[in-house]
PDB file of C-alpha atoms in Angstrom:
ATOM      1  CA  UNK A1291     117.281  75.707 125.758  1.00 80.00           C
ATOM      2  CA  UNK A1292     116.075  76.044 122.199  1.00 88.00           C
ATOM      3  CA  UNK A1293     116.386  78.645 119.487  1.00 95.00           C
ATOM      4  CA  UNK A1294     113.382  80.851 118.905  1.00 97.00           C
ATOM      5  CA  UNK A1295     112.577  83.819 116.741  1.00 97.00           C
ATOM      6  CA  UNK A1296     110.257  86.320 118.381  1.00 97.00           C
ATOM      7  CA  UNK A1297     108.549  88.758 116.037  1.00 97.00           C
ATOM      8  CA  UNK A1298     107.461  92.012 117.651  1.00 97.00           C
ATOM      9  CA  UNK A1299     105.088  94.094 115.518  1.00 96.00           C
ATOM     10  CA  UNK A1300     104.787  97.699 116.666  1.00 96.00           C
ATOM     11  CA  UNK A1301     101.995  99.843 115.261  1.00 95.00           C
ATOM     12  CA  UNK A1302     100.594 103.256 116.112  1.00 95.00           C
ATOM     13  CA  UNK A1303      97.426 103.212 118.195  1.00 95.00           C
ATOM     14  CA  UNK A1304      94.382 104.129 116.158  1.00 89.00           C
ATOM     15  CA  UNK A1305      93.875 107.882 116.285  1.00 91.00           C
ATOM     16  CA  UNK A1306      97.592 108.649 116.367  1.00 94.00           C
ATOM     17  CA  UNK A1307      98.610 110.547 113.240  1.00 94.00           C
ATOM     18  CA  UNK A1308     101.104 108.818 110.965  1.00 94.00           C
ATOM     19  CA  UNK A1309     102.584 111.438 108.615  1.00 94.00           C
ATOM     20  CA  UNK A1310     105.012 108.929 107.078  1.00 93.00           C
ATOM     21  CA  UNK A1311     102.165 106.615 106.061  1.00 95.00           C
ATOM     22  CA  UNK A1312     100.165 109.565 104.727  1.00 96.00           C
ATOM     23  CA  UNK A1313     103.084 110.729 102.624  1.00 97.00           C
ATOM     24  CA  UNK A1314     103.593 107.206 101.286  1.00 97.00           C
ATOM     25  CA  UNK A1315      99.904 106.929 100.431  1.00 97.00           C
ATOM     26  CA  UNK A1316      99.953 110.278  98.606  1.00 97.00           C
ATOM     27  CA  UNK A1317     103.068 109.280  96.688  1.00 97.00           C
ATOM     28  CA  UNK A1318     101.382 106.038  95.567  1.00 97.00           C
ATOM     29  CA  UNK A1319      98.286 107.985  94.532  1.00 97.00           C
ATOM     30  CA  UNK A1320     100.432 110.393  92.505  1.00 97.00           C
ATOM     31  CA  UNK A1321     101.830 107.338  90.714  1.00 97.00           C
ATOM     32  CA  UNK A1322      98.250 106.425  89.753  1.00 97.00           C
ATOM     33  CA  UNK A1323      97.493 103.731  92.326  1.00 96.00           C
ATOM     34  CA  UNK A1324      94.084 103.677  93.987  1.00 95.00           C
ATOM     35  CA  UNK A1325      94.044 102.709  97.632  1.00 95.00           C
ATOM     36  CA  UNK A1326      91.624 103.202 100.499  1.00 95.00           C
ATOM     37  CA  UNK A1327      94.152 103.401 103.311  1.00 95.00           C
ATOM     38  CA  UNK A1328      97.768 102.673 104.142  1.00 96.00           C
ATOM     39  CA  UNK A1329      99.244 101.924 107.562  1.00 95.00           C
ATOM     40  CA  UNK A1330     102.888 101.339 108.339  1.00 95.00           C
ATOM     41  CA  UNK A1331     104.203  99.149 111.126  1.00 95.00           C
ATOM     42  CA  UNK A1332     107.665  98.321 112.423  1.00 94.00           C
ATOM     43  CA  UNK A1333     108.639  94.749 112.896  1.00 95.00           C
ATOM     44  CA  UNK A1334     111.547  93.379 114.872  1.00 96.00           C
ATOM     45  CA  UNK A1335     112.637  89.779 114.360  1.00 96.00           C
ATOM     46  CA  UNK A1336     114.634  88.751 117.407  1.00 97.00           C
ATOM     47  CA  UNK A1337     116.602  85.510 117.567  1.00 97.00           C
ATOM     48  CA  UNK A1338     117.016  84.268 121.103  1.00 96.00           C
ATOM     49  CA  UNK A1339     117.592  81.160 123.198  1.00 95.00           C
ATOM     50  CA  UNK A1340     114.952  80.306 125.770  1.00 94.00           C
ATOM     51  CA  UNK A1341     113.624  77.424 127.866  1.00 95.00           C
ATOM     52  CA  UNK A1342     110.290  77.411 126.053  1.00 95.00           C
ATOM     53  CA  UNK A1343     108.235  79.356 123.528  1.00 95.00           C
ATOM     54  CA  UNK A1344     106.383  80.976 126.436  1.00 96.00           C
ATOM     55  CA  UNK A1345     109.629  82.122 128.011  1.00 96.00           C
ATOM     56  CA  UNK A1346     110.747  83.552 124.649  1.00 96.00           C
ATOM     57  CA  UNK A1347     107.431  85.388 124.287  1.00 97.00           C
ATOM     58  CA  UNK A1348     107.724  86.798 127.823  1.00 97.00           C
ATOM     59  CA  UNK A1349     111.208  88.072 127.102  1.00 97.00           C
ATOM     60  CA  UNK A1350     110.153  89.670 123.803  1.00 97.00           C
ATOM     61  CA  UNK A1351     107.197  91.214 125.595  1.00 97.00           C
ATOM     62  CA  UNK A1352     109.529  92.805 128.120  1.00 97.00           C
ATOM     63  CA  UNK A1353     111.779  94.105 125.304  1.00 97.00           C
ATOM     64  CA  UNK A1354     108.741  95.708 123.692  1.00 97.00           C
ATOM     65  CA  UNK A1355     107.629  97.280 126.985  1.00 96.00           C
ATOM     66  CA  UNK A1356     111.059  98.629 127.819  1.00 96.00           C
ATOM     67  CA  UNK A1357     112.424  99.709 124.458  1.00 96.00           C
ATOM     68  CA  UNK A1358     110.767  98.741 121.199  1.00 97.00           C
ATOM     69  CA  UNK A1359     107.337 100.301 121.737  1.00 97.00           C
ATOM     70  CA  UNK A1360     106.228 103.546 123.309  1.00 95.00           C
ATOM     71  CA  UNK A1361     103.087 102.645 125.282  1.00 93.00           C
ATOM     72  CA  UNK A1362     101.702 106.162 124.908  1.00 94.00           C
ATOM     73  CA  UNK A1363     101.356 105.875 121.155  1.00 96.00           C
ATOM     74  CA  UNK A1364     102.018 102.241 120.201  1.00 96.00           C
ATOM     75  CA  UNK A1365     100.312  98.872 120.376  1.00 96.00           C
ATOM     76  CA  UNK A1366     102.432  95.788 119.862  1.00 97.00           C
ATOM     77  CA  UNK A1367     102.039  92.079 119.219  1.00 97.00           C
ATOM     78  CA  UNK A1368     104.499  89.284 119.889  1.00 97.00           C
ATOM     79  CA  UNK A1369     104.638  86.026 117.922  1.00 97.00           C
ATOM     80  CA  UNK A1370     107.175  83.269 118.538  1.00 97.00           C
ATOM     81  CA  UNK A1371     108.367  80.534 116.204  1.00 96.00           C
ATOM     82  CA  UNK A1372     111.006  77.880 116.782  1.00 94.00           C
ATOM     83  CA  UNK A1373     114.034  78.120 114.529  1.00 88.00           C
TER      84      UNK A1373
ATOM     85  CA  UNK B1082      85.034  94.260  93.456  1.00 81.00           C
ATOM     86  CA  UNK B1083      85.901  93.288  97.018  1.00 88.00           C
ATOM     87  CA  UNK B1084      87.897  94.833  99.833  1.00 95.00           C
ATOM     88  CA  UNK B1085      91.350  93.459 100.428  1.00 97.00           C
ATOM     89  CA  UNK B1086      94.256  94.279 102.688  1.00 97.00           C
ATOM     90  CA  UNK B1087      97.631  93.718 101.087  1.00 97.00           C
ATOM     91  CA  UNK B1088     100.567  93.482 103.469  1.00 96.00           C
ATOM     92  CA  UNK B1089     103.925  94.350 101.958  1.00 97.00           C
ATOM     93  CA  UNK B1090     106.919  93.371 104.105  1.00 96.00           C
ATOM     94  CA  UNK B1091     110.144  95.074 103.085  1.00 96.00           C
ATOM     95  CA  UNK B1092     113.418  93.802 104.505  1.00 95.00           C
ATOM     96  CA  UNK B1093     117.070  94.475 103.760  1.00 95.00           C
ATOM     97  CA  UNK B1094     118.768  91.838 101.606  1.00 95.00           C
ATOM     98  CA  UNK B1095     121.125  89.686 103.623  1.00 89.00           C
ATOM     99  CA  UNK B1096     124.573  91.257 103.623  1.00 91.00           C
ATOM    100  CA  UNK B1097     123.233  94.819 103.662  1.00 94.00           C
ATOM    101  CA  UNK B1098     124.236  96.594 106.864  1.00 93.00           C
ATOM    102  CA  UNK B1099     121.377  97.678 109.117  1.00 94.00           C
ATOM    103  CA  UNK B1100     122.761 100.243 111.595  1.00 94.00           C
ATOM    104  CA  UNK B1101     119.319 100.882 113.098  1.00 93.00           C
ATOM    105  CA  UNK B1102     118.859  97.209 113.961  1.00 95.00           C
ATOM    106  CA  UNK B1103     122.406  97.048 115.353  1.00 96.00           C
ATOM    107  CA  UNK B1104     121.775 100.058 117.574  1.00 97.00           C
ATOM    108  CA  UNK B1105     118.496  98.550 118.790  1.00 97.00           C
ATOM    109  CA  UNK B1106     120.217  95.248 119.556  1.00 97.00           C
ATOM    110  CA  UNK B1107     122.973  97.016 121.498  1.00 97.00           C
ATOM    111  CA  UNK B1108     120.430  99.049 123.457  1.00 97.00           C
ATOM    112  CA  UNK B1109     118.565  95.849 124.419  1.00 97.00           C
ATOM    113  CA  UNK B1110     121.858  94.240 125.466  1.00 97.00           C
ATOM    114  CA  UNK B1111     122.695  97.259 127.616  1.00 97.00           C
ATOM    115  CA  UNK B1112     119.322  96.741 129.325  1.00 97.00           C
ATOM    116  CA  UNK B1113     120.448  93.212 130.186  1.00 97.00           C
ATOM    117  CA  UNK B1114     118.632  91.218 127.501  1.00 96.00           C
ATOM    118  CA  UNK B1115     120.437  88.374 125.776  1.00 95.00           C
ATOM    119  CA  UNK B1116     119.715  87.961 122.097  1.00 95.00           C
ATOM    120  CA  UNK B1117     121.492  86.275 119.203  1.00 95.00           C
ATOM    121  CA  UNK B1118     120.356  88.622 116.450  1.00 95.00           C
ATOM    122  CA  UNK B1119     117.829  91.323 115.656  1.00 96.00           C
ATOM    123  CA  UNK B1120     116.492  92.286 112.230  1.00 95.00           C
ATOM    124  CA  UNK B1121     114.081  95.088 111.518  1.00 95.00           C
ATOM    125  CA  UNK B1122     111.577  95.138 108.676  1.00 95.00           C
ATOM    126  CA  UNK B1123     109.065  97.676 107.412  1.00 94.00           C
ATOM    127  CA  UNK B1124     105.513  96.607 106.822  1.00 95.00           C
ATOM    128  CA  UNK B1125     102.846  98.416 104.862  1.00 96.00           C
ATOM    129  CA  UNK B1126      99.212  97.406 105.270  1.00 96.00           C
ATOM    130  CA  UNK B1127      97.342  98.664 102.237  1.00 97.00           C
ATOM    131  CA  UNK B1128      93.543  98.613 102.007  1.00 97.00           C
ATOM    132  CA  UNK B1129      92.347  98.428  98.419  1.00 96.00           C
ATOM    133  CA  UNK B1130      89.454  97.347  96.238  1.00 95.00           C
ATOM    134  CA  UNK B1131      90.191  94.743  93.596  1.00 94.00           C
ATOM    135  CA  UNK B1132      88.504  92.166  91.369  1.00 95.00           C
ATOM    136  CA  UNK B1133      90.233  89.278  93.120  1.00 95.00           C
ATOM    137  CA  UNK B1134      92.932  88.474  95.644  1.00 95.00           C
ATOM    138  CA  UNK B1135      95.344  87.877  92.774  1.00 96.00           C
ATOM    139  CA  UNK B1136      94.596  91.292  91.308  1.00 96.00           C
ATOM    140  CA  UNK B1137      95.159  92.882  94.735  1.00 96.00           C
ATOM    141  CA  UNK B1138      98.474  91.043  95.093  1.00 97.00           C
ATOM    142  CA  UNK B1139      99.580  92.158  91.621  1.00 97.00           C
ATOM    143  CA  UNK B1140      98.776  95.757  92.453  1.00 97.00           C
ATOM    144  CA  UNK B1141     100.637  95.597  95.785  1.00 97.00           C
ATOM    145  CA  UNK B1142     103.543  93.994  93.990  1.00 97.00           C
ATOM    146  CA  UNK B1143     103.699  96.901  91.573  1.00 97.00           C
ATOM    147  CA  UNK B1144     103.538  99.402  94.476  1.00 97.00           C
ATOM    148  CA  UNK B1145     106.494  97.628  96.080  1.00 97.00           C
ATOM    149  CA  UNK B1146     108.483  97.647  92.829  1.00 96.00           C
ATOM    150  CA  UNK B1147     107.788 101.293  92.107  1.00 96.00           C
ATOM    151  CA  UNK B1148     107.917 102.906  95.529  1.00 96.00           C
ATOM    152  CA  UNK B1149     107.925 100.853  98.715  1.00 97.00           C
ATOM    153  CA  UNK B1150     111.087  98.811  98.160  1.00 97.00           C
ATOM    154  CA  UNK B1151     114.468  99.666  96.696  1.00 95.00           C
ATOM    155  CA  UNK B1152     115.412  96.591  94.633  1.00 93.00           C
ATOM    156  CA  UNK B1153     119.116  97.285  95.101  1.00 94.00           C
ATOM    157  CA  UNK B1154     119.001  96.695  98.848  1.00 96.00           C
ATOM    158  CA  UNK B1155     115.551  95.285  99.670  1.00 96.00           C
ATOM    159  CA  UNK B1156     113.613  92.057  99.315  1.00 96.00           C
ATOM    160  CA  UNK B1157     109.867  92.178  99.770  1.00 97.00           C
ATOM    161  CA  UNK B1158     106.916  89.848 100.261  1.00 97.00           C
ATOM    162  CA  UNK B1159     103.246  90.461  99.553  1.00 97.00           C
ATOM    163  CA  UNK B1160     100.379  88.776 101.418  1.00 97.00           C
ATOM    164  CA  UNK B1161      96.707  89.477 100.751  1.00 97.00           C
ATOM    165  CA  UNK B1162      93.699  88.941 103.014  1.00 96.00           C
ATOM    166  CA  UNK B1163      90.068  89.769 102.385  1.00 94.00           C
ATOM    167  CA  UNK B1164      88.593  92.383 104.717  1.00 88.00           C
TER     168      UNK B1164
END
């Protein structure tokens, strides 16, 4: 068993409205910043013990499927690093 | 001018309580997952035009200072890639 950190990045599927990101973009523009687009994503950094990096990735994948992401509106990515 | 994407990652300083992350960790544990720790971070992907990658990073840095992060409780990192 080794210590891994799995990073799960959850983002809205393209086409799904993101009012929070729009508000943030407008607030930045009101402050005088010029930007073409702004997207917001949630990231979960999960420390876990696993047999291998693949096993850690599988587990994080299952966490995303079951709780962290909503498959109707979200895409997610999993990346694993050893601690 | 070129097109860049600046990624601003905002995380709570260590020692600052994160009730959302705690709740998420407990929910995963109730589902039967074993994990040592879970941290959540916010990420903003900002598309902008700039003279150079450094200029894009400086601008994203200023956005983080002025709006995206609260320096009392947050640390942030900026990464820039060309689009």
